[in-house]
Each structure stands twice: as C-alpha cells, then as structure tokens.
Coordinates of C-alpha atoms in Angstrom, one line a residue:
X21 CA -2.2 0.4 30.0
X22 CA 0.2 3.6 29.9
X23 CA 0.7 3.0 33.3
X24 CA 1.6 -0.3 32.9
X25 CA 4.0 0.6 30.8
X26 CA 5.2 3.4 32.3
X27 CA 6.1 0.8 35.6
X28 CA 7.6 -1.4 33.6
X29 CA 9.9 1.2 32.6
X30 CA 9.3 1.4 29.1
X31 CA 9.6 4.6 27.3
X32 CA 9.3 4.0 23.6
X33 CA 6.8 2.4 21.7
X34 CA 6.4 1.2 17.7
X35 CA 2.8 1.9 16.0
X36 CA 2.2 0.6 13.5
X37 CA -0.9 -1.0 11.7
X38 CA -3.9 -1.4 9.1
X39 CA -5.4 1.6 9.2
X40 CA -3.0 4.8 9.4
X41 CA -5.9 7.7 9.8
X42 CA -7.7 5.4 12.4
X43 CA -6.1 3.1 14.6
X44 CA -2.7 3.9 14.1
X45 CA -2.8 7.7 14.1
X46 CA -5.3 7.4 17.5
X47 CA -2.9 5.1 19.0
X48 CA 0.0 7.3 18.0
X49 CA -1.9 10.9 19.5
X50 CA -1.8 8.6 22.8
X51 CA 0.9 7.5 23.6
X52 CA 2.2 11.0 22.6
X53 CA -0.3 12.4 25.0
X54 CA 0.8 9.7 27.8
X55 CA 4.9 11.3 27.3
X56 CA 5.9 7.9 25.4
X57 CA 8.6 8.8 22.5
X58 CA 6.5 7.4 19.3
X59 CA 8.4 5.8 16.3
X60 CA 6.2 5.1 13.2
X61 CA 7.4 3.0 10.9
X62 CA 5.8 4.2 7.8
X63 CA 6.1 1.0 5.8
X64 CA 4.3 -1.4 8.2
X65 CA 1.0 0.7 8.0
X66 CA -1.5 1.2 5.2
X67 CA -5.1 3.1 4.9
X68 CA -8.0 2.3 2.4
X69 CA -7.1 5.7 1.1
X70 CA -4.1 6.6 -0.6
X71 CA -4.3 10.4 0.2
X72 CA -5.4 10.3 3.5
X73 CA -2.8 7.6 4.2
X74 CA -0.3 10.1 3.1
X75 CA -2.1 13.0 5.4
X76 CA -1.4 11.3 8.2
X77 CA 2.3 10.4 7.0
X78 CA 3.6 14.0 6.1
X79 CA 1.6 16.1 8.4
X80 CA 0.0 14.6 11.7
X81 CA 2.7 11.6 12.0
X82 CA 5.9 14.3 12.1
X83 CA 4.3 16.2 14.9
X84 CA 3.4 12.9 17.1
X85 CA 6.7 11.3 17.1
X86 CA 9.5 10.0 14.5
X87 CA 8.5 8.5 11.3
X88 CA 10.9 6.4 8.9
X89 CA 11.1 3.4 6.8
X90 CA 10.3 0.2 8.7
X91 CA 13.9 -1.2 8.0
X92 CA 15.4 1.6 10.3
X93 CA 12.9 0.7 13.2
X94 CA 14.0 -2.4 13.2
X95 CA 17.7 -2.1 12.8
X96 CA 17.4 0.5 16.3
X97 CA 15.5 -1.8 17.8
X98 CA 18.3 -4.6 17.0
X99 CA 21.0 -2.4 18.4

C-alpha cells in the first residue's frame, strides 16, 4: 500500500481512529517507518482507556508525526 501511495505521489497522510494505543498508533509507527509525514488529529481518535489514550497522545504520537486538534487538520487540508 505504501508503495501505492508513494506512486501516486502522495506524501502526507491523516490517522486517525477507534483505538489510539492499537490501530491508530500501529498505523501511525508505519507510515512513519514508510517516510510519510503523519498528522494525528488528536480529537478524531479515542481508546477504551483514558490513560493509555493519553500515552500515546503526549509521548509516542509527538515522536511519529504532528499531533493537533482535529479542527486544524481539516482547515490545512482545506487550504
């Protein structure tokens, strides 16, 4: 799939999802791993667990890509 991508010339991607330590932290390491830059909307994700929701917000998230509220995703990706 990152190659896909990669032809199609895309070099951002938006994670986002259900379950933040899970699925949207794995898909984040990824596409980190795959030289995509990585923009996690923090407010269009949520976890079963408060505190490991918030792990993966203040310390893995920072280090995977940039992290912010879901309204400024979406007014970047507007402009």
């Amino acid at each position: 799939m990152a190659e896909h991508l990669q032809e199609l010339g895309v070099t951002q991607v938006v994670v986002c999802g259900l379950s933040a330590a899970i699925g949207v932290e794995s898909t984040a390491r990824q596409a980190h791993e795959h030289g995509f830059h990585v923009a996690l909307p923090l407010g269009a994700m949520t976890d079963l667990d408060a505190a490991t929701h918030e792990n993966s917000a203040t310390l893995i998230f920072p280090r995977l890509g940039e992290t912010g509220a879901t309204a400024e995703v979406l007014a970047h990706i507007g402009a």
